[in-house]
Amino acid sequence: MPIDMKAAICRSASELLTKKRTKKLTVKDIVEECGITRQTFYYHFQDIPDLICYIMEQGSKELLENCLAQPTLEDKIRYLLSVALNARPLIQRTIPSSYQSELEPLLLEQFYSFFDQLTNESASSSLVSDSLTASQRKLLLRYHSLAFLGLVRTWSKDDSAHMDEIVHDLAQFFKNKTH
């Protein structure tokens, strides 16, 4: 059976990211974990930020599909928040790394893309009004992306204890969006 080398590299890097801080993650670590040559790594990825971006893009596609499959807006928000909170340790390890200047914009781009696709795919869960201009829509999507990242970054035990209330409040906020 042929091996999807790109996927194998991603799995190895993801495993290492859960064990190490990103600034200590090297191509050498990845190729040793995966049992490949450096040349094979560089055939598939330009560098570590390129690899992490690819991992985020793949995860974002799956996340969007699963999120849109949720029956209600509250379920969609709860699902998205739960996945982000589960990924929080990875986000916390990745952002303050030596790759921060490359990775933080990529993470925000992924959140932006996610909210953009969510608003395009599901009118019932639209986070922005259809009456907004293109520039207003972009600004509001950017706002949602930054707000979501901030919420995940600052999430507390108290927030976890009140997750249902927070999800409900976010859903109400989105349902009552400015027209």
PDB file of C-alpha atoms in Angstrom:
ATOM      1  CA  MET A   1       0.000   0.000   0.000  1.00  0.00           C
ATOM      2  CA  PRO A   2       1.507   3.384  -1.005  1.00  0.00           C
ATOM      3  CA  ILE A   3       2.275   5.773   1.834  1.00  0.00           C
ATOM      4  CA  ASP A   4       1.067   9.361   1.674  1.00  0.00           C
ATOM      5  CA  MET A   5       4.425  10.857   2.618  1.00  0.00           C
ATOM      6  CA  LYS A   6       3.056  14.356   3.138  1.00  0.00           C
ATOM      7  CA  ALA A   7       0.504  12.990   5.619  1.00  0.00           C
ATOM      8  CA  ALA A   8       3.189  10.897   7.346  1.00  0.00           C
ATOM      9  CA  ILE A   9       5.396  13.964   7.762  1.00  0.00           C
ATOM     10  CA  CYS A  10       2.429  15.891   9.164  1.00  0.00           C
ATOM     11  CA  ARG A  11       1.631  13.117  11.663  1.00  0.00           C
ATOM     12  CA  SER A  12       5.252  12.991  12.832  1.00  0.00           C
ATOM     13  CA  ALA A  13       5.464  16.771  13.177  1.00  0.00           C
ATOM     14  CA  SER A  14       2.142  16.887  15.054  1.00  0.00           C
ATOM     15  CA  GLU A  15       3.362  14.230  17.479  1.00  0.00           C
ATOM     16  CA  LEU A  16       6.563  16.171  18.053  1.00  0.00           C
ATOM     17  CA  LEU A  17       4.654  19.441  18.505  1.00  0.00           C
ATOM     18  CA  THR A  18       2.713  17.894  21.359  1.00  0.00           C
ATOM     19  CA  LYS A  19       6.014  16.929  23.028  1.00  0.00           C
ATOM     20  CA  LYS A  20       8.276  19.939  22.270  1.00  0.00           C
ATOM     21  CA  ARG A  21       8.082  23.674  22.009  1.00  0.00           C
ATOM     22  CA  THR A  22       8.034  24.676  18.347  1.00  0.00           C
ATOM     23  CA  LYS A  23      11.182  26.799  18.522  1.00  0.00           C
ATOM     24  CA  LYS A  24      13.066  23.636  19.409  1.00  0.00           C
ATOM     25  CA  LEU A  25      11.450  21.595  16.633  1.00  0.00           C
ATOM     26  CA  THR A  26      13.869  21.000  13.784  1.00  0.00           C
ATOM     27  CA  VAL A  27      13.725  19.341  10.394  1.00  0.00           C
ATOM     28  CA  LYS A  28      16.189  16.837  11.853  1.00  0.00           C
ATOM     29  CA  ASP A  29      13.662  15.933  14.580  1.00  0.00           C
ATOM     30  CA  ILE A  30      10.925  15.438  12.005  1.00  0.00           C
ATOM     31  CA  VAL A  31      12.939  13.315   9.590  1.00  0.00           C
ATOM     32  CA  GLU A  32      14.188  11.114  12.436  1.00  0.00           C
ATOM     33  CA  GLU A  33      10.653  10.676  13.813  1.00  0.00           C
ATOM     34  CA  CYS A  34       9.301   9.913  10.338  1.00  0.00           C
ATOM     35  CA  GLY A  35      12.255   7.796   9.162  1.00  0.00           C
ATOM     36  CA  ILE A  36      12.866   9.810   5.989  1.00  0.00           C
ATOM     37  CA  THR A  37      15.697  11.877   4.534  1.00  0.00           C
ATOM     38  CA  ARG A  38      15.970  15.663   4.704  1.00  0.00           C
ATOM     39  CA  GLN A  39      15.612  15.677   0.929  1.00  0.00           C
ATOM     40  CA  THR A  40      12.225  13.958   1.241  1.00  0.00           C
ATOM     41  CA  PHE A  41      11.092  16.552   3.775  1.00  0.00           C
ATOM     42  CA  TYR A  42      12.172  19.434   1.530  1.00  0.00           C
ATOM     43  CA  TYR A  43      10.529  17.804  -1.480  1.00  0.00           C
ATOM     44  CA  HIS A  44       7.174  18.161   0.296  1.00  0.00           C
ATOM     45  CA  PHE A  45       7.681  21.316   2.403  1.00  0.00           C
ATOM     46  CA  GLN A  46       9.732  24.480   2.093  1.00  0.00           C
ATOM     47  CA  ASP A  47      10.378  24.763   5.838  1.00  0.00           C
ATOM     48  CA  ILE A  48       8.725  24.200   9.217  1.00  0.00           C
ATOM     49  CA  PRO A  49       6.317  27.190   8.945  1.00  0.00           C
ATOM     50  CA  ASP A  50       5.199  25.811   5.548  1.00  0.00           C
ATOM     51  CA  LEU A  51       4.560  22.429   7.191  1.00  0.00           C
ATOM     52  CA  ILE A  52       2.616  23.965  10.079  1.00  0.00           C
ATOM     53  CA  CYS A  53       0.571  26.048   7.633  1.00  0.00           C
ATOM     54  CA  TYR A  54      -0.280  22.896   5.684  1.00  0.00           C
ATOM     55  CA  ILE A  55      -1.318  21.115   8.883  1.00  0.00           C
ATOM     56  CA  MET A  56      -3.534  24.071   9.806  1.00  0.00           C
ATOM     57  CA  GLU A  57      -5.101  24.197   6.325  1.00  0.00           C
ATOM     58  CA  GLN A  58      -5.915  20.486   6.380  1.00  0.00           C
ATOM     59  CA  GLY A  59      -7.363  20.744   9.876  1.00  0.00           C
ATOM     60  CA  SER A  60      -9.367  23.792   8.874  1.00  0.00           C
ATOM     61  CA  LYS A  61     -11.035  21.953   5.981  1.00  0.00           C
ATOM     62  CA  GLU A  62     -12.065  19.065   8.219  1.00  0.00           C
ATOM     63  CA  LEU A  63     -13.161  21.446  10.972  1.00  0.00           C
ATOM     64  CA  LEU A  64     -15.369  23.428   8.582  1.00  0.00           C
ATOM     65  CA  GLU A  65     -17.066  20.290   7.251  1.00  0.00           C
ATOM     66  CA  ASN A  66     -17.748  18.961  10.741  1.00  0.00           C
ATOM     67  CA  CYS A  67     -18.836  22.338  12.053  1.00  0.00           C
ATOM     68  CA  LEU A  68     -21.304  22.927   9.221  1.00  0.00           C
ATOM     69  CA  ALA A  69     -22.751  19.464   9.831  1.00  0.00           C
ATOM     70  CA  GLN A  70     -23.869  20.565  13.301  1.00  0.00           C
ATOM     71  CA  PRO A  71     -27.656  21.130  13.449  1.00  0.00           C
ATOM     72  CA  THR A  72     -27.867  24.540  15.163  1.00  0.00           C
ATOM     73  CA  LEU A  73     -25.826  27.712  15.402  1.00  0.00           C
ATOM     74  CA  GLU A  74     -25.137  26.995  19.087  1.00  0.00           C
ATOM     75  CA  ASP A  75     -23.926  23.499  18.177  1.00  0.00           C
ATOM     76  CA  LYS A  76     -21.657  24.981  15.492  1.00  0.00           C
ATOM     77  CA  ILE A  77     -20.172  27.495  17.942  1.00  0.00           C
ATOM     78  CA  ARG A  78     -19.771  24.841  20.659  1.00  0.00           C
ATOM     79  CA  TYR A  79     -18.035  22.511  18.196  1.00  0.00           C
ATOM     80  CA  LEU A  80     -15.677  25.222  16.923  1.00  0.00           C
ATOM     81  CA  LEU A  81     -14.859  26.387  20.436  1.00  0.00           C
ATOM     82  CA  SER A  82     -14.283  22.833  21.693  1.00  0.00           C
ATOM     83  CA  VAL A  83     -11.910  22.032  18.841  1.00  0.00           C
ATOM     84  CA  ALA A  84     -10.026  25.307  19.334  1.00  0.00           C
ATOM     85  CA  LEU A  85      -9.721  24.711  23.067  1.00  0.00           C
ATOM     86  CA  ASN A  86      -8.415  21.202  22.447  1.00  0.00           C
ATOM     87  CA  ALA A  87      -5.860  22.702  20.039  1.00  0.00           C
ATOM     88  CA  ARG A  88      -4.961  25.422  22.536  1.00  0.00           C
ATOM     89  CA  PRO A  89      -1.783  23.712  23.802  1.00  0.00           C
ATOM     90  CA  LEU A  90      -0.536  23.471  20.217  1.00  0.00           C
ATOM     91  CA  ILE A  91      -1.455  27.108  19.562  1.00  0.00           C
ATOM     92  CA  GLN A  92       0.277  28.207  22.762  1.00  0.00           C
ATOM     93  CA  ARG A  93       3.427  26.301  21.790  1.00  0.00           C
ATOM     94  CA  THR A  94       3.395  27.538  18.208  1.00  0.00           C
ATOM     95  CA  ILE A  95       2.711  31.276  18.522  1.00  0.00           C
ATOM     96  CA  PRO A  96       5.514  32.269  20.943  1.00  0.00           C
ATOM     97  CA  SER A  97       8.104  30.394  18.900  1.00  0.00           C
ATOM     98  CA  SER A  98      10.893  31.728  16.744  1.00  0.00           C
ATOM     99  CA  TYR A  99       8.395  31.384  13.872  1.00  0.00           C
ATOM    100  CA  GLN A 100       5.860  33.754  15.493  1.00  0.00           C
ATOM    101  CA  SER A 101       6.125  36.445  12.828  1.00  0.00           C
ATOM    102  CA  GLU A 102       5.230  33.853  10.162  1.00  0.00           C
ATOM    103  CA  LEU A 103       2.756  31.695  12.089  1.00  0.00           C
ATOM    104  CA  GLU A 104       0.508  34.210  13.824  1.00  0.00           C
ATOM    105  CA  PRO A 105      -0.663  35.754  10.518  1.00  0.00           C
ATOM    106  CA  LEU A 106      -1.212  32.229   9.161  1.00  0.00           C
ATOM    107  CA  LEU A 107      -3.331  31.305  12.171  1.00  0.00           C
ATOM    108  CA  LEU A 108      -5.394  34.469  11.817  1.00  0.00           C
ATOM    109  CA  GLU A 109      -5.715  33.794   8.076  1.00  0.00           C
ATOM    110  CA  GLN A 110      -7.036  30.317   8.879  1.00  0.00           C
ATOM    111  CA  PHE A 111      -9.631  31.714  11.305  1.00  0.00           C
ATOM    112  CA  TYR A 112     -10.589  34.373   8.738  1.00  0.00           C
ATOM    113  CA  SER A 113     -10.923  31.742   6.022  1.00  0.00           C
ATOM    114  CA  PHE A 114     -12.964  29.573   8.342  1.00  0.00           C
ATOM    115  CA  PHE A 115     -15.432  32.359   9.213  1.00  0.00           C
ATOM    116  CA  ASP A 116     -15.581  33.439   5.574  1.00  0.00           C
ATOM    117  CA  GLN A 117     -16.427  29.914   4.430  1.00  0.00           C
ATOM    118  CA  LEU A 118     -18.866  29.444   7.287  1.00  0.00           C
ATOM    119  CA  THR A 119     -20.769  32.582   6.262  1.00  0.00           C
ATOM    120  CA  ASN A 120     -20.771  31.520   2.611  1.00  0.00           C
ATOM    121  CA  GLU A 121     -21.741  27.890   3.240  1.00  0.00           C
ATOM    122  CA  SER A 122     -24.528  28.307   5.738  1.00  0.00           C
ATOM    123  CA  ALA A 123     -26.945  31.204   5.621  1.00  0.00           C
ATOM    124  CA  SER A 124     -28.527  30.080   8.900  1.00  0.00           C
ATOM    125  CA  SER A 125     -25.238  30.507  10.737  1.00  0.00           C
ATOM    126  CA  SER A 126     -24.113  33.645   8.953  1.00  0.00           C
ATOM    127  CA  LEU A 127     -21.898  35.733  11.172  1.00  0.00           C
ATOM    128  CA  VAL A 128     -22.280  38.827   9.035  1.00  0.00           C
ATOM    129  CA  SER A 129     -25.209  40.641   7.511  1.00  0.00           C
ATOM    130  CA  ASP A 130     -25.867  40.249   3.801  1.00  0.00           C
ATOM    131  CA  SER A 131     -26.389  44.032   3.565  1.00  0.00           C
ATOM    132  CA  LEU A 132     -22.759  44.889   4.384  1.00  0.00           C
ATOM    133  CA  THR A 133     -20.394  46.230   1.746  1.00  0.00           C
ATOM    134  CA  ALA A 134     -17.420  44.064   0.794  1.00  0.00           C
ATOM    135  CA  SER A 135     -15.026  46.172   2.883  1.00  0.00           C
ATOM    136  CA  GLN A 136     -17.392  46.126   5.889  1.00  0.00           C
ATOM    137  CA  ARG A 137     -17.721  42.350   5.566  1.00  0.00           C
ATOM    138  CA  LYS A 138     -13.919  41.920   5.465  1.00  0.00           C
ATOM    139  CA  LEU A 139     -13.514  44.109   8.526  1.00  0.00           C
ATOM    140  CA  LEU A 140     -16.184  42.206  10.457  1.00  0.00           C
ATOM    141  CA  LEU A 141     -14.677  38.824   9.497  1.00  0.00           C
ATOM    142  CA  ARG A 142     -11.274  40.089  10.622  1.00  0.00           C
ATOM    143  CA  TYR A 143     -12.849  41.222  13.878  1.00  0.00           C
ATOM    144  CA  HIS A 144     -14.426  37.783  14.441  1.00  0.00           C
ATOM    145  CA  SER A 145     -11.091  36.091  13.721  1.00  0.00           C
ATOM    146  CA  LEU A 146      -9.163  38.231  16.187  1.00  0.00           C
ATOM    147  CA  ALA A 147     -11.908  37.996  18.797  1.00  0.00           C
ATOM    148  CA  PHE A 148     -12.056  34.215  18.486  1.00  0.00           C
ATOM    149  CA  LEU A 149      -8.270  33.895  18.829  1.00  0.00           C
ATOM    150  CA  GLY A 150      -8.378  36.186  21.867  1.00  0.00           C
ATOM    151  CA  LEU A 151     -11.181  34.177  23.443  1.00  0.00           C
ATOM    152  CA  VAL A 152      -9.271  30.925  22.992  1.00  0.00           C
ATOM    153  CA  ARG A 153      -6.008  32.447  24.261  1.00  0.00           C
ATOM    154  CA  THR A 154      -7.599  33.804  27.437  1.00  0.00           C
ATOM    155  CA  TRP A 155      -9.993  30.907  28.142  1.00  0.00           C
ATOM    156  CA  SER A 156     -10.132  30.083  31.851  1.00  0.00           C
ATOM    157  CA  LYS A 157     -11.460  27.332  34.107  1.00  0.00           C
ATOM    158  CA  ASP A 158     -14.335  29.656  34.963  1.00  0.00           C
ATOM    159  CA  ASP A 159     -15.108  29.957  31.237  1.00  0.00           C
ATOM    160  CA  SER A 160     -15.146  26.165  30.963  1.00  0.00           C
ATOM    161  CA  ALA A 161     -17.616  25.995  33.838  1.00  0.00           C
ATOM    162  CA  HIS A 162     -19.871  28.449  31.950  1.00  0.00           C
ATOM    163  CA  MET A 163     -19.315  27.157  28.419  1.00  0.00           C
ATOM    164  CA  ASP A 164     -23.019  26.605  27.684  1.00  0.00           C
ATOM    165  CA  GLU A 165     -23.830  30.171  28.713  1.00  0.00           C
ATOM    166  CA  ILE A 166     -20.939  31.581  26.653  1.00  0.00           C
ATOM    167  CA  VAL A 167     -21.967  29.559  23.600  1.00  0.00           C
ATOM    168  CA  HIS A 168     -25.571  30.719  23.999  1.00  0.00           C
ATOM    169  CA  ASP A 169     -24.467  34.369  24.360  1.00  0.00           C
ATOM    170  CA  LEU A 170     -22.237  34.131  21.267  1.00  0.00           C
ATOM    171  CA  ALA A 171     -25.093  32.606  19.264  1.00  0.00           C
ATOM    172  CA  GLN A 172     -27.391  35.433  20.377  1.00  0.00           C
ATOM    173  CA  PHE A 173     -24.758  37.988  19.427  1.00  0.00           C
ATOM    174  CA  PHE A 174     -24.446  36.454  15.946  1.00  0.00           C
ATOM    175  CA  LYS A 175     -28.220  36.175  15.490  1.00  0.00           C
ATOM    176  CA  ASN A 176     -28.619  39.838  16.434  1.00  0.00           C
ATOM    177  CA  LYS A 177     -25.910  41.076  14.095  1.00  0.00           C
ATOM    178  CA  THR A 178     -26.070  44.631  12.804  1.00  0.00           C
ATOM    179  CA  HIS A 179     -27.995  44.984   9.539  1.00  0.00           C
TER     180      HIS A 179
END
